Short mmCIF file of C-alpha atoms in Angstrom, two decimals:
data_model
loop_
_atom_site.label_atom_id
_atom_site.label_comp_id
_atom_site.label_asym_id
_atom_site.label_seq_id
_atom_site.Cartn_x
_atom_site.Cartn_y
_atom_site.Cartn_z
CA MET B 795 -67.85 -36.68 -28.81
CA PRO B 796 -65.40 -34.14 -27.21
CA ARG B 797 -63.35 -36.96 -25.71
CA ALA B 798 -63.14 -38.70 -29.09
CA LEU B 799 -61.93 -35.42 -30.59
CA PHE B 800 -59.22 -35.07 -27.94
CA VAL B 801 -58.12 -38.67 -28.55
CA TRP B 802 -57.81 -37.86 -32.25
CA LEU B 803 -55.84 -34.68 -31.52
CA HIS B 804 -53.50 -36.46 -29.10
CA ARG B 805 -52.89 -39.31 -31.55
CA TRP B 806 -52.01 -37.17 -34.57
CA ALA B 807 -50.13 -34.52 -32.62
CA GLY B 808 -48.02 -37.28 -31.10
CA LEU B 809 -47.34 -38.89 -34.47
CA ALA B 810 -46.37 -35.55 -36.00
CA MET B 811 -43.96 -34.78 -33.15
CA THR B 812 -42.44 -38.23 -32.65
CA GLY B 813 -39.27 -37.90 -34.71
CA PHE B 814 -38.50 -34.42 -33.45
CA LEU B 815 -39.10 -35.29 -29.79
CA ILE B 816 -36.84 -38.33 -30.07
CA VAL B 817 -34.06 -36.08 -31.40
CA VAL B 818 -34.47 -33.39 -28.72
CA GLY B 819 -34.98 -36.00 -25.99
CA LEU B 820 -31.79 -37.91 -26.73
CA THR B 821 -29.68 -34.79 -27.34
CA GLY B 822 -31.14 -33.20 -24.22
CA SER B 823 -30.01 -36.17 -22.15
CA LEU B 824 -26.46 -35.59 -23.42
CA LEU B 825 -26.61 -31.84 -22.85
CA ALA B 826 -27.54 -32.33 -19.20
CA PHE B 827 -23.86 -33.29 -18.83
CA TRP B 828 -22.56 -30.75 -21.32
CA GLY B 829 -19.62 -29.72 -19.15
CA GLU B 830 -18.46 -33.22 -18.31
CA LEU B 831 -18.76 -34.46 -21.89
CA ASN B 832 -16.95 -31.41 -23.25
CA HIS B 833 -14.11 -31.90 -20.77
CA TRP B 834 -13.87 -35.59 -21.69
CA LEU B 835 -13.94 -35.02 -25.47
CA THR B 836 -11.80 -31.87 -25.56
CA PRO B 837 -9.68 -31.59 -22.41
CA GLU B 838 -7.40 -29.16 -24.24
CA LEU B 839 -10.30 -26.71 -24.69
CA TYR B 840 -11.45 -26.94 -21.07
CA PRO B 841 -8.35 -27.58 -18.93
CA GLY B 842 -9.98 -26.28 -15.77
CA GLN B 843 -9.22 -23.28 -13.63
CA ARG B 844 -5.60 -22.64 -12.70
CA ALA B 845 -3.81 -20.23 -10.42
CA GLY B 846 -3.17 -16.71 -11.62
CA ILE B 847 -4.85 -13.38 -12.25
CA GLU B 848 -7.26 -13.67 -15.17
CA LEU B 849 -7.15 -11.17 -18.03
CA ASP B 850 -10.06 -8.81 -18.59
CA ALA B 851 -12.46 -9.03 -21.54
CA ALA B 852 -10.87 -6.23 -23.56
CA THR B 853 -7.38 -7.71 -23.26
CA LEU B 854 -8.67 -11.14 -24.31
CA ALA B 855 -10.46 -9.65 -27.33
CA ARG B 856 -7.24 -7.92 -28.41
CA ARG B 857 -5.29 -11.12 -27.87
CA ALA B 858 -7.71 -13.05 -30.12
CA GLU B 859 -7.41 -10.44 -32.85
CA SER B 860 -3.62 -10.65 -32.70
CA ILE B 861 -3.77 -14.45 -33.11
CA VAL B 862 -6.14 -14.18 -36.09
CA PRO B 863 -5.36 -10.78 -37.66
CA GLN B 864 -7.78 -11.29 -40.58
CA ALA B 865 -10.65 -11.47 -38.09
CA ARG B 866 -12.15 -9.26 -35.42
CA ALA B 867 -13.62 -10.23 -32.08
CA ALA B 868 -17.38 -9.93 -31.64
CA THR B 869 -18.05 -11.61 -28.29
CA VAL B 870 -16.05 -12.48 -25.20
CA TYR B 871 -17.55 -15.11 -22.89
CA MET B 872 -15.78 -15.91 -19.62
CA GLY B 873 -18.30 -18.28 -18.05
CA HIS B 874 -16.28 -21.50 -18.51
CA PRO B 875 -13.68 -22.07 -15.76
CA GLY B 876 -10.23 -22.11 -17.31
CA SER B 877 -11.39 -21.29 -20.86
CA VAL B 878 -12.57 -18.08 -22.52
CA SER B 879 -14.63 -18.31 -25.72
CA ILE B 880 -14.10 -15.49 -28.22
CA GLY B 881 -16.61 -15.19 -31.06
CA MET B 882 -14.76 -14.17 -34.22
CA GLU B 883 -15.89 -12.79 -37.58
CA ALA B 884 -13.94 -12.09 -40.75
CA ARG B 885 -12.92 -8.49 -41.37
CA ASP B 886 -14.31 -6.68 -44.39
CA GLY B 887 -12.65 -8.02 -47.52
CA ALA B 888 -11.04 -10.98 -45.74
CA PRO B 889 -11.89 -14.59 -46.69
CA PRO B 890 -14.44 -16.44 -44.54
CA LEU B 891 -13.12 -18.11 -41.39
CA ASP B 892 -13.10 -21.89 -41.02
CA PHE B 893 -14.14 -21.57 -37.36
CA GLU B 894 -16.45 -19.41 -35.26
CA PHE B 895 -14.99 -19.37 -31.76
CA LEU B 896 -11.44 -19.13 -30.50
CA HIS B 897 -10.76 -20.52 -27.03
CA LEU B 898 -8.06 -18.80 -24.97
CA ASP B 899 -6.48 -19.43 -21.60
CA PRO B 900 -7.86 -16.70 -19.29
CA VAL B 901 -4.57 -16.25 -17.41
CA ASP B 902 -1.96 -15.85 -20.15
CA GLY B 903 -4.16 -15.66 -23.26
CA HIS B 904 -2.60 -18.52 -25.22
CA GLU B 905 -4.78 -20.35 -27.73
CA LEU B 906 -6.53 -23.52 -26.56
CA GLY B 907 -8.39 -24.40 -29.75
CA ARG B 908 -11.02 -23.45 -32.31
CA VAL B 909 -14.69 -24.43 -32.55
CA THR B 910 -17.45 -24.32 -35.17
CA TRP B 911 -21.05 -24.27 -33.97
CA HIS B 912 -22.84 -24.57 -37.31
CA GLY B 913 -22.78 -27.32 -39.89
CA LEU B 914 -21.49 -30.85 -39.56
CA PRO B 915 -18.64 -31.41 -37.08
CA ARG B 916 -15.22 -31.41 -38.73
CA ARG B 917 -13.16 -31.97 -35.60
CA LYS B 918 -13.81 -33.37 -32.16
CA ASN B 919 -14.06 -29.79 -30.84
CA ASP B 920 -17.27 -29.45 -32.87
CA ILE B 921 -19.09 -32.57 -31.61
CA MET B 922 -20.88 -31.14 -28.57
CA PRO B 923 -21.72 -27.85 -30.34
CA PHE B 924 -23.27 -29.99 -33.10
CA VAL B 925 -25.32 -31.90 -30.50
CA TYR B 926 -26.43 -28.53 -29.11
CA GLY B 927 -27.39 -27.40 -32.61
CA LEU B 928 -29.45 -30.55 -33.16
CA HIS B 929 -31.24 -29.96 -29.88
CA MET B 930 -31.95 -26.26 -30.41
CA TYR B 931 -32.62 -25.98 -34.17
CA LEU B 932 -32.08 -29.43 -35.73
CA ALA B 933 -28.66 -28.17 -36.91
CA LEU B 934 -30.61 -26.21 -39.56
CA SER B 935 -30.26 -22.48 -38.94
CA GLY B 936 -33.47 -20.57 -39.56
CA ILE B 937 -35.85 -23.29 -40.74
CA GLY B 938 -34.93 -25.55 -37.83
CA ASP B 939 -36.04 -22.91 -35.33
CA TRP B 940 -39.43 -22.65 -36.99
CA ILE B 941 -39.89 -26.41 -37.14
CA LEU B 942 -39.02 -26.94 -33.48
CA GLY B 943 -41.04 -23.85 -32.58
CA ALA B 944 -44.14 -25.40 -34.14
CA VAL B 945 -43.36 -28.68 -32.37
CA ALA B 946 -42.96 -26.85 -29.04
CA LEU B 947 -46.32 -25.11 -29.42
CA VAL B 948 -48.10 -28.34 -30.34
CA TRP B 949 -46.33 -30.11 -27.48
CA THR B 950 -47.48 -27.46 -25.00
CA ILE B 951 -51.10 -27.82 -26.09
CA ASP B 952 -50.83 -31.60 -26.19
CA CYS B 953 -49.67 -31.64 -22.56
CA PHE B 954 -53.13 -30.41 -21.56
CA VAL B 955 -54.88 -32.73 -24.01
CA GLY B 956 -52.95 -35.72 -22.68
CA PHE B 957 -53.70 -34.76 -19.08
CA TYR B 958 -57.42 -34.52 -19.87
CA LEU B 959 -57.39 -37.99 -21.40
CA THR B 960 -56.04 -39.50 -18.17
CA LEU B 961 -59.13 -38.32 -16.28
CA PRO B 962 -62.05 -40.73 -15.79
CA ALA B 963 -64.51 -40.51 -18.66
CA GLY B 964 -67.53 -38.40 -17.87
CA GLY B 965 -70.88 -40.03 -17.48
CA GLU B 966 -69.51 -43.24 -15.97
CA ARG B 967 -71.86 -44.70 -13.38
CA SER B 968 -69.85 -46.03 -10.49
CA ARG B 969 -70.00 -46.08 -6.73
CA LYS B 970 -66.30 -45.23 -6.69
CA GLY B 971 -65.27 -41.63 -6.20
CA PHE B 972 -63.41 -39.54 -8.74
CA PHE B 973 -59.92 -40.21 -7.34
CA ALA B 974 -60.57 -43.92 -6.99
CA ARG B 975 -61.49 -44.05 -10.68
CA TRP B 976 -58.48 -41.88 -11.59
CA LYS B 977 -56.02 -44.03 -9.65
CA PRO B 978 -55.46 -46.63 -12.43
CA SER B 979 -54.09 -43.86 -14.66
CA TRP B 980 -51.15 -43.50 -12.28
CA LEU B 981 -50.29 -47.21 -12.23
CA VAL B 982 -48.57 -49.68 -14.57
CA LYS B 983 -49.86 -53.25 -14.67
CA LEU B 984 -46.66 -55.07 -15.52
CA LYS B 985 -48.26 -58.52 -15.31
CA SER B 986 -50.80 -57.75 -18.04
CA SER B 987 -50.24 -58.10 -21.80
CA PHE B 988 -47.35 -56.28 -23.46
CA TYR B 989 -49.74 -53.86 -25.15
CA ARG B 990 -51.50 -53.08 -21.87
CA ALA B 991 -48.22 -52.57 -20.00
CA ASN B 992 -47.02 -50.32 -22.83
CA PHE B 993 -50.25 -48.29 -22.67
CA ASP B 994 -50.06 -47.96 -18.88
CA LEU B 995 -46.41 -46.90 -19.07
CA HIS B 996 -47.23 -44.23 -21.65
CA ARG B 997 -50.10 -42.83 -19.60
CA ALA B 998 -48.58 -43.09 -16.13
CA ALA B 999 -45.16 -41.71 -17.07
CA GLY B 1000 -46.78 -38.74 -18.77
CA LEU B 1001 -48.96 -38.14 -15.71
CA TRP B 1002 -46.26 -38.45 -13.04
CA LEU B 1003 -43.93 -36.14 -14.98
CA TRP B 1004 -46.63 -33.89 -16.41
CA ALA B 1005 -45.47 -30.67 -14.75
CA MET B 1006 -41.86 -31.09 -15.93
CA LEU B 1007 -42.97 -32.03 -19.46
CA LEU B 1008 -44.98 -28.80 -19.56
CA VAL B 1009 -41.95 -26.84 -18.31
CA TYR B 1010 -39.85 -28.27 -21.12
CA ALA B 1011 -42.53 -27.75 -23.76
CA TRP B 1012 -43.23 -24.10 -22.89
CA SER B 1013 -39.58 -23.18 -22.31
CA SER B 1014 -38.86 -24.64 -25.76
CA VAL B 1015 -41.26 -22.04 -27.15
CA PHE B 1016 -39.10 -19.38 -25.46
CA PHE B 1017 -35.97 -20.65 -27.23
CA THR B 1018 -37.46 -21.19 -30.68
CA LEU B 1019 -40.29 -18.65 -30.97
CA PRO B 1020 -39.15 -15.77 -28.72
CA ASN B 1021 -41.51 -13.21 -30.26
CA PHE B 1022 -44.55 -15.42 -29.70
CA TYR B 1023 -43.36 -16.24 -26.17
CA THR B 1024 -42.88 -12.53 -25.43
CA ARG B 1025 -46.37 -11.54 -26.60
CA ALA B 1026 -48.01 -14.43 -24.74
CA THR B 1027 -46.14 -13.70 -21.50
CA GLN B 1028 -46.83 -9.97 -21.71
CA LEU B 1029 -50.56 -10.71 -21.71
CA VAL B 1030 -50.36 -11.75 -18.06
CA LEU B 1031 -46.98 -10.68 -16.66
CA ASP B 1032 -44.46 -7.85 -16.77
CA TYR B 1033 -41.88 -9.08 -19.26
CA GLU B 1034 -39.27 -7.78 -21.68
CA ALA B 1035 -37.79 -9.87 -24.47
CA PRO B 1036 -34.21 -11.08 -23.92
CA VAL B 1037 -31.39 -9.17 -25.57
CA TRP B 1038 -30.80 -11.76 -28.30
CA ALA B 1039 -34.47 -11.65 -29.33
CA GLN B 1040 -34.77 -7.86 -29.53
CA ALA B 1041 -34.71 -6.18 -32.92
CA GLY B 1042 -32.65 -3.07 -33.31
CA THR B 1043 -30.70 -0.92 -35.74
CA PRO B 1044 -27.80 1.43 -35.02
CA GLN B 1045 -28.83 5.03 -34.44
CA ALA B 1046 -27.41 7.70 -36.72
CA ASP B 1047 -24.26 8.92 -34.98
CA ALA B 1048 -21.16 10.26 -36.66
CA ARG B 1049 -18.90 9.24 -33.80
CA PRO B 1050 -16.94 6.01 -34.16
CA PRO B 1051 -18.00 3.13 -31.89
CA MET B 1052 -16.12 2.50 -28.67
CA GLU B 1053 -13.09 0.28 -28.67
CA TRP B 1054 -13.04 -2.76 -26.39
CA GLU B 1055 -11.24 -0.98 -23.55
CA ALA B 1056 -13.70 1.91 -23.40
CA ALA B 1057 -16.66 -0.46 -23.69
CA GLN B 1058 -15.41 -2.55 -20.81
CA ALA B 1059 -14.92 0.52 -18.63
CA SER B 1060 -18.42 1.77 -19.50
CA GLY B 1061 -19.96 -1.61 -18.81
CA GLU B 1062 -18.30 -1.92 -15.41
CA ARG B 1063 -19.32 1.62 -14.43
CA LEU B 1064 -22.93 1.29 -15.58
CA MET B 1065 -23.35 -2.14 -13.97
CA ALA B 1066 -21.99 -0.83 -10.67
CA GLU B 1067 -24.45 2.07 -10.80
CA GLN B 1068 -27.36 -0.29 -11.49
CA GLY B 1069 -26.25 -2.54 -8.64
CA ARG B 1070 -26.40 0.35 -6.18
CA GLN B 1071 -29.72 1.56 -7.58
CA HIS B 1072 -31.48 -1.84 -7.60
CA GLY B 1073 -29.80 -3.44 -4.60
CA PHE B 1074 -27.83 -6.33 -6.08
CA THR B 1075 -24.18 -7.29 -5.76
CA ILE B 1076 -21.88 -8.23 -8.63
CA GLU B 1077 -20.10 -11.54 -8.13
CA ARG B 1078 -17.98 -11.73 -11.29
CA PRO B 1079 -17.93 -10.53 -14.92
CA LEU B 1080 -19.09 -13.04 -17.53
CA ALA B 1081 -19.26 -11.51 -20.98
CA LEU B 1082 -18.80 -8.47 -23.17
CA TYR B 1083 -20.53 -8.57 -26.56
CA ASN B 1084 -20.13 -6.07 -29.40
CA LEU B 1085 -23.53 -6.10 -31.11
CA ARG B 1086 -22.39 -4.18 -34.17
CA ASP B 1087 -25.60 -4.74 -36.13
CA LYS B 1088 -27.56 -3.02 -33.35
CA GLY B 1089 -25.04 -0.36 -32.40
CA LEU B 1090 -24.88 -1.70 -28.84
CA TYR B 1091 -22.61 -3.39 -26.36
CA GLU B 1092 -23.89 -5.98 -23.89
CA TYR B 1093 -22.10 -6.40 -20.58
CA ARG B 1094 -23.08 -9.44 -18.52
CA VAL B 1095 -22.21 -10.49 -14.99
CA ARG B 1096 -23.22 -13.02 -12.41
CA SER B 1097 -25.01 -11.22 -9.60
CA SER B 1098 -26.95 -11.91 -6.42
CA ARG B 1099 -30.11 -11.95 -8.58
CA ASP B 1100 -28.96 -15.05 -10.50
CA ILE B 1101 -30.28 -18.45 -9.42
CA GLY B 1102 -28.39 -20.90 -11.65
CA ASP B 1103 -25.55 -23.09 -10.45
CA LYS B 1104 -23.26 -21.75 -13.17
CA ALA B 1105 -22.84 -18.54 -15.18
CA GLY B 1106 -25.51 -15.86 -14.95
CA SER B 1107 -27.77 -13.56 -16.96
CA THR B 1108 -27.63 -10.16 -15.26
CA SER B 1109 -26.90 -7.81 -18.15
CA ILE B 1110 -27.05 -4.27 -19.46
CA LEU B 1111 -27.19 -2.85 -22.97
CA PHE B 1112 -25.55 0.48 -23.74
CA ASP B 1113 -24.99 2.53 -26.87
CA SER B 1114 -21.68 1.68 -28.54
CA ARG B 1115 -20.97 5.35 -29.32
CA SER B 1116 -22.46 7.49 -26.57
CA GLY B 1117 -22.23 4.91 -23.78
CA GLU B 1118 -25.84 5.66 -22.82
CA LEU B 1119 -27.58 2.91 -20.85
CA LYS B 1120 -30.40 1.37 -22.87
CA THR B 1121 -31.76 -1.40 -20.67
CA LEU B 1122 -31.08 -3.46 -17.57
CA SER B 1123 -32.05 -7.12 -17.47
CA LEU B 1124 -32.23 -8.72 -14.04
CA PRO B 1125 -32.98 -12.48 -13.97
CA THR B 1126 -35.14 -12.26 -10.83
CA GLY B 1127 -36.76 -9.69 -8.59
CA HIS B 1128 -37.35 -7.01 -11.23
CA ARG B 1129 -40.02 -8.11 -13.71
CA SER B 1130 -42.41 -10.94 -12.83
CA GLY B 1131 -42.34 -12.39 -16.34
CA THR B 1132 -38.55 -12.36 -16.42
CA THR B 1133 -38.36 -14.11 -13.05
CA LEU B 1134 -40.69 -16.87 -14.28
CA THR B 1135 -38.74 -17.17 -17.53
CA THR B 1136 -35.44 -17.42 -15.66
CA TRP B 1137 -36.76 -20.36 -13.63
CA LEU B 1138 -38.06 -22.05 -16.80
CA VAL B 1139 -34.74 -21.59 -18.60
CA GLU B 1140 -32.56 -22.74 -15.69
CA LEU B 1141 -34.76 -25.81 -15.19
CA HIS B 1142 -34.58 -26.56 -18.92
CA MET B 1143 -30.78 -26.14 -18.95
CA ALA B 1144 -30.23 -28.34 -15.87
CA ASN B 1145 -28.57 -25.40 -14.15
CA LEU B 1146 -30.19 -25.82 -10.73
CA PHE B 1147 -29.97 -28.12 -7.72
CA GLY B 1148 -26.61 -29.66 -8.64
CA LEU B 1149 -25.83 -33.18 -9.84
CA PRO B 1150 -29.09 -34.86 -8.69
CA TYR B 1151 -31.16 -32.58 -10.89
CA ARG B 1152 -28.85 -33.06 -13.88
CA ILE B 1153 -29.32 -36.81 -13.54
CA PHE B 1154 -33.07 -36.21 -13.39
CA VAL B 1155 -32.96 -34.05 -16.55
CA CYS B 1156 -30.94 -36.73 -18.33
CA ALA B 1157 -33.66 -39.23 -17.38
CA ILE B 1158 -36.39 -36.82 -18.55
CA GLY B 1159 -34.81 -36.80 -22.01
CA LEU B 1160 -35.00 -40.58 -22.11
CA VAL B 1161 -38.61 -40.49 -20.85
CA ILE B 1162 -39.56 -38.09 -23.66
CA THR B 1163 -38.07 -40.57 -26.13
CA MET B 1164 -39.91 -43.44 -24.44
CA LEU B 1165 -43.25 -41.58 -24.55
CA SER B 1166 -42.78 -40.98 -28.27
CA VAL B 1167 -41.95 -44.62 -29.01
CA THR B 1168 -44.74 -46.05 -26.85
CA GLY B 1169 -47.21 -43.62 -28.41
CA VAL B 1170 -46.33 -44.84 -31.90
CA TYR B 1171 -46.64 -48.45 -30.74
CA ILE B 1172 -50.13 -47.80 -29.29
CA TRP B 1173 -51.23 -46.18 -32.56
CA TRP B 1174 -49.81 -49.03 -34.65
CA LYS B 1175 -51.50 -51.74 -32.57
CA LYS B 1176 -54.86 -49.96 -32.64
CA ARG B 1177 -54.56 -49.37 -36.37
CA SER B 1178 -53.69 -53.02 -36.93
CA ALA B 1179 -56.70 -54.09 -34.83
CA ARG B 1180 -59.04 -51.80 -36.78
CA LEU B 1181 -57.78 -53.09 -40.12
CA ALA B 1182 -58.15 -56.68 -38.95
CA HIS B 1183 -61.72 -55.95 -37.81
CA VAL B 1184 -62.56 -54.40 -41.17
CA ARG B 1185 -61.20 -57.45 -42.97
CA ARG B 1186 -63.20 -59.83 -40.74
CA THR B 1187 -66.48 -57.96 -41.08
CA ALA B 1188 -66.23 -57.03 -44.74
CA PRO B 1189 -68.86 -58.90 -46.82
CA ARG B 1190 -67.36 -61.64 -48.90
CA PRO B 1191 -68.10 -61.56 -52.63
CA VAL B 1192 -70.72 -64.10 -53.69
CA PRO B 1193 -69.36 -66.45 -56.35
CA ALA B 1194 -71.13 -66.14 -59.69
CA GLU B 1195 -73.54 -68.97 -60.56
CA ARG B 1196 -72.37 -71.34 -63.21
CA THR B 1197 -74.68 -72.00 -66.15
CA PRO B 1198 -74.59 -75.33 -68.07
CA ALA B 1199 -72.83 -75.20 -71.37
#
């Protein structure tokens, strides 16, 4: 009875997730080569690093505001070689902007192009951001996060259900040992019928890649349901929610918030102090974000505590008026839950182990799509067989006797 229940759960969970997993699988395969595809589609946005001294974050923010005077800078991200992404928002009373990010050359500050991350793509600059939006929230802000969050939770649970179903059924009488009876679950009989080969492929692929599928399922919960992920992780590990998932409101303070130049100086000073205190070295600055709705600035660098191939997530939050340090977030070596989360995120983002792993992640996306399609095929064939059996075994109506006229 329990095994039959798990079969039922696996079947209907798989059917409910199929469409969503196909979308995230295919888009994830593309995003494994995000940089290369972006450079191919929009070489003007990502021209590559060139010689020269790069401008600091405050200067780039001011440059962006001079190019678009009806807008103000909100974020400065310097993690792309040869291209700085400035998040822009309309000033009070100004009409809405028809873009969200302004790309500048980091050396001389000239404009490279404009990008929109939400809604349907209107220019080629928006294509890869749209793919990213499909992958992360179905290109539906708000509701898409909740939908994919529910899918991620079901997927996480279904990973364990699917693994259980690969194990030999209990109560089987056989002289063979457990592993000998489990061995067929790892194999694909290509010379058997198409249905059997399809079934074996579904089971074996899920088993061989089980650990990575679980990594992707649970890390998806982190991206889409950060509050749930935080509470679950805090049950067993020392963990603090990431900056973007923390709620906060500006404290009452009559002083005006810092300008970009003062914020940059404060961020550099505070980060240097934290580096000396916690024993890490700063490799390069990455971002300066003005979180106006929270009354904070975030200053981010790549440090010796980062493990990814690109960028980094060593960051501090400080009050935008007093300059007081609020929190330090180190990707590894500080909090056990944060270290685990960093590994999950970098594995999910294909930001480890170079090109071979990115190829592997691209293949994983295709495997997720294949598992969804083969699962639907298995269900359809079994359903067709059951319906055919019902039709064969159903009692035929007895013709009524004819009476002479």
